[in-house]
XYZ file of N, CA and C in Angstrom:
312
model
N 0.831 -1.195 0.000
C 0.000 0.000 0.000
C 0.873 1.255 0.000
N 1.885 1.283 0.866
C 2.721 2.475 0.976
C 3.514 2.739 -0.299
N 3.980 1.680 -0.952
C 4.729 1.855 -2.200
C 3.846 2.435 -3.300
N 2.618 1.950 -3.392
C 1.681 2.464 -4.401
C 1.334 3.916 -4.090
N 1.118 4.241 -2.821
C 0.800 5.616 -2.429
C 1.960 6.556 -2.742
N 3.175 6.078 -2.563
C 4.362 6.884 -2.882
C 4.392 7.231 -4.367
N 4.175 6.240 -5.219
C 4.154 6.470 -6.671
C 3.019 7.416 -7.046
N 1.844 7.235 -6.442
C 0.701 8.110 -6.726
C 1.030 9.556 -6.366
N 1.693 9.757 -5.242
C 2.076 11.101 -4.830
C 3.045 11.751 -5.796
N 4.022 10.990 -6.248
C 4.994 11.513 -7.214
C 4.294 11.892 -8.515
N 3.414 11.026 -8.995
C 2.660 11.331 -10.214
C 1.807 12.580 -10.035
N 1.191 12.733 -8.875
C 0.328 13.886 -8.612
C 1.115 15.193 -8.648
N 2.314 15.193 -8.082
C 3.139 16.407 -8.106
C 3.424 16.828 -9.540
N 3.668 15.859 -10.394
C 3.960 16.147 -11.802
C 2.731 16.629 -12.561
N 1.535 16.303 -12.066
C 0.278 16.678 -12.730
C -0.425 17.845 -12.036
N 0.241 18.502 -11.135
C -0.374 19.562 -10.339
C -1.033 20.629 -11.217
N -0.389 21.034 -12.282
C -0.943 22.070 -13.171
C -2.232 21.613 -13.842
N -2.411 20.306 -13.999
C -3.654 19.779 -14.586
C -4.787 19.725 -13.558
N -4.446 19.737 -12.287
C -5.437 19.577 -11.225
C -5.897 20.893 -10.608
N -4.994 21.868 -10.509
C -5.299 23.121 -9.822
C -5.332 24.267 -10.830
N -6.481 24.941 -10.960
C -6.582 26.066 -11.897
C -5.541 27.148 -11.587
N -4.981 27.726 -12.628
C -3.986 28.804 -12.559
C -2.640 28.379 -11.983
N -2.443 27.108 -11.784
C -1.149 26.579 -11.345
C -0.403 26.162 -12.615
N 0.672 26.863 -12.933
C 1.334 26.604 -14.209
C 2.300 25.421 -14.119
N 2.526 24.749 -15.259
C 3.426 23.581 -15.277
C 4.859 23.985 -14.920
N 5.519 23.166 -14.140
C 6.895 23.435 -13.724
C 7.783 22.247 -14.066
N 9.041 22.535 -14.299
C 10.028 21.483 -14.543
C 10.682 21.124 -13.204
N 10.044 20.240 -12.475
C 10.543 19.844 -11.161
C 11.867 19.100 -11.295
N 12.800 19.397 -10.399
C 14.079 18.687 -10.409
C 14.093 17.534 -9.404
N 13.146 17.572 -8.444
C 13.061 16.483 -7.466
C 11.649 16.395 -6.914
N 11.161 15.179 -6.796
C 9.918 14.898 -6.075
C 10.167 13.635 -5.264
N 9.994 13.736 -3.964
C 10.079 12.529 -3.136
C 8.882 12.508 -2.196
N 8.370 11.320 -1.970
C 7.247 11.125 -1.057
C 7.626 9.989 -0.119
N 7.717 10.311 1.156
C 8.085 9.318 2.167
C 6.881 9.050 3.061
N 6.525 7.789 3.208
C 5.415 7.388 4.076
C 5.980 6.545 5.211
N 5.672 6.941 6.436
C 6.164 6.235 7.609
C 4.985 5.766 8.448
N 4.878 4.449 8.610
C 3.792 3.873 9.410
C 4.175 3.896 10.882
N 3.226 4.311 11.716
C 3.406 4.320 13.162
C 2.393 3.342 13.755
N 2.862 2.171 14.158
C 1.950 1.148 14.684
C 1.407 1.511 16.064
N 2.107 2.380 16.786
C 1.677 2.773 18.133
C 0.311 3.461 18.105
N 0.121 4.378 17.166
C -1.165 5.078 17.086
C -1.899 4.827 15.766
N -1.485 3.794 15.055
C -2.127 3.402 13.788
C -2.236 4.571 12.813
N -1.126 5.266 12.622
C -1.123 6.406 11.706
C -0.023 6.248 10.665
N -0.117 7.058 9.642
C 0.915 7.108 8.606
C 1.281 8.569 8.410
N 2.564 8.881 8.560
C 3.043 10.237 8.295
C 3.541 10.282 6.857
N 3.104 11.286 6.125
C 3.499 11.442 4.727
C 4.230 12.769 4.589
N 5.456 12.721 4.092
C 6.219 13.942 3.849
C 6.631 13.961 2.386
N 6.196 15.004 1.688
C 6.534 15.182 0.275
C 7.534 16.324 0.155
N 8.554 16.112 -0.648
C 9.578 17.123 -0.892
C 9.647 17.383 -2.387
N 9.623 18.658 -2.761
C 9.734 19.026 -4.172
C 10.818 20.078 -4.319
N 11.507 20.040 -5.445
C 12.551 21.027 -5.734
C 12.443 21.475 -7.180
N 12.926 22.688 -7.404
C 12.873 23.314 -8.723
C 14.088 24.218 -8.862
N 14.629 24.312 -10.058
C 15.788 25.168 -10.291
C 15.378 26.589 -10.677
N 14.118 26.939 -10.549
C 13.636 28.268 -10.928
C 13.364 29.151 -9.731
N 12.676 30.284 -9.998
C 12.407 31.269 -8.949
C 11.004 31.186 -8.372
N 10.217 30.242 -8.802
C 8.857 30.125 -8.282
C 8.787 29.051 -7.202
N 7.772 29.121 -6.381
C 7.611 28.139 -5.314
C 6.996 26.847 -5.821
N 7.232 25.788 -5.100
C 6.671 24.486 -5.468
C 5.865 23.888 -4.314
N 5.280 24.778 -3.492
C 4.474 24.305 -2.367
C 3.262 23.517 -2.831
N 2.586 24.004 -3.869
C 1.369 23.332 -4.323
C 1.673 21.924 -4.822
N 2.815 21.746 -5.459
C 3.203 20.418 -5.933
C 3.441 19.474 -4.753
N 4.094 19.970 -3.707
C 4.344 19.140 -2.522
C 3.039 18.810 -1.796
N 2.168 19.802 -1.644
C 0.879 19.565 -0.983
C 0.018 18.592 -1.776
N 0.051 18.711 -3.099
C -0.713 17.799 -3.954
C -0.167 16.381 -3.833
N 1.154 16.249 -3.826
C 1.776 14.926 -3.691
C 1.369 14.260 -2.381
N 1.453 14.992 -1.278
C 1.101 14.424 0.027
C -0.387 14.080 0.099
N -1.220 14.952 -0.445
C -2.673 14.727 -0.398
C -3.084 13.506 -1.205
N -2.551 13.379 -2.405
C -2.904 12.233 -3.252
C -2.338 10.941 -2.665
N -1.174 10.992 -2.064
C -0.638 9.801 -1.387
C -1.585 9.371 -0.266
N -2.085 10.336 0.507
C -3.029 10.021 1.588
C -4.335 9.459 1.039
N -4.836 10.041 -0.040
C -6.064 9.536 -0.664
C -5.878 8.112 -1.180
N -4.695 7.815 -1.677
C -4.403 6.475 -2.182
C -4.402 5.458 -1.044
N -3.793 5.822 0.082
C -3.823 4.934 1.253
C -5.268 4.683 1.659
N -6.065 5.740 1.719
C -7.476 5.584 2.089
C -8.187 4.643 1.119
N -8.002 4.872 -0.167
C -8.676 4.061 -1.177
C -8.315 2.588 -1.057
N -7.049 2.311 -0.789
C -6.601 0.926 -0.723
C -6.943 0.245 0.600
N -7.236 1.027 1.642
C -7.501 0.453 2.969
C -8.943 0.605 3.431
N -9.788 1.234 2.637
C -11.165 1.512 3.081
C -11.976 0.249 3.354
N -11.632 -0.858 2.727
C -12.350 -2.108 2.987
C -12.099 -2.598 4.414
N -10.964 -2.236 4.974
C -10.603 -2.647 6.328
C -11.134 -1.656 7.371
N -11.068 -0.347 7.046
C -11.478 0.682 8.018
C -11.994 1.919 7.297
N -13.298 2.068 7.240
C -13.890 3.256 6.610
C -13.827 4.483 7.513
N -13.412 4.303 8.748
C -13.336 5.413 9.685
C -11.998 6.138 9.681
N -11.143 5.831 8.709
C -9.849 6.506 8.633
C -10.049 8.007 8.467
N -9.095 8.772 8.983
C -9.155 10.228 8.903
C -7.880 10.734 8.245
N -8.046 11.623 7.279
C -6.906 12.316 6.672
C -6.878 13.698 7.317
N -5.757 14.019 7.966
C -5.722 15.290 8.694
C -4.352 15.944 8.649
N -4.352 17.189 9.060
C -3.150 17.982 9.280
C -2.202 18.009 8.073
N -2.648 18.643 7.032
C -1.803 18.851 5.857
C -1.241 20.262 5.937
N 0.078 20.390 5.858
C 0.680 21.715 5.948
C 2.037 21.747 5.264
N 2.472 22.954 4.931
C 3.827 23.167 4.431
C 4.726 23.246 5.660
N 5.735 22.394 5.708
C 6.656 22.378 6.845
C 7.805 23.357 6.663
N 8.246 23.501 5.406
C 9.422 24.328 5.145
C 9.451 24.737 3.684
N 9.931 25.966 3.434
C 10.092 26.457 2.069
C 11.381 27.258 2.027
N 12.146 27.074 0.960
C 13.364 27.871 0.821
C 13.506 28.345 -0.616
N 14.139 29.507 -0.760
C 14.360 30.092 -2.077
C 13.139 30.813 -2.607
N 13.189 31.138 -3.884
C 12.080 31.838 -4.521
C 12.026 33.303 -4.126
N 11.003 33.997 -4.605
C 10.852 35.429 -4.347
C 10.613 35.749 -2.878
N 9.880 34.881 -2.189
C 9.513 35.173 -0.796
C 10.541 34.678 0.223
N 11.606 34.063 -0.229
C 12.664 33.633 0.680
C 12.349 32.370 1.454
N 13.032 32.211 2.583
C 12.914 30.993 3.384
C 11.804 31.121 4.425
N 11.183 29.984 4.732
C 10.109 29.943 5.723
C 10.087 28.561 6.347
N 9.807 28.498 7.638
C 9.730 27.215 8.336
C 8.575 27.250 9.329
N 7.813 26.165 9.381
C 6.659 26.085 10.299
C 7.114 25.971 11.736
């Protein structure tokens, strides 16, 4: 499940301009999606990282990657637990671009 969700997230980052109006296509230099299962509280942490060699931000691509990865986990596991919750999506860190560096 986690491997499929990782691939789905990477694909989603590359298709962000097709999904979000006014989000223009970017030549991403890196997309990574890491999913970490926590058996203690039955959760999965998803962290998406995107990079670009240009001056624009790639937050939307990272958020899209993480969101689609989470949706994929839900889709593949809903037969076992329909009560799953997708929560707390946020930008953790941003560097470069016009607005400079930022950290949550």
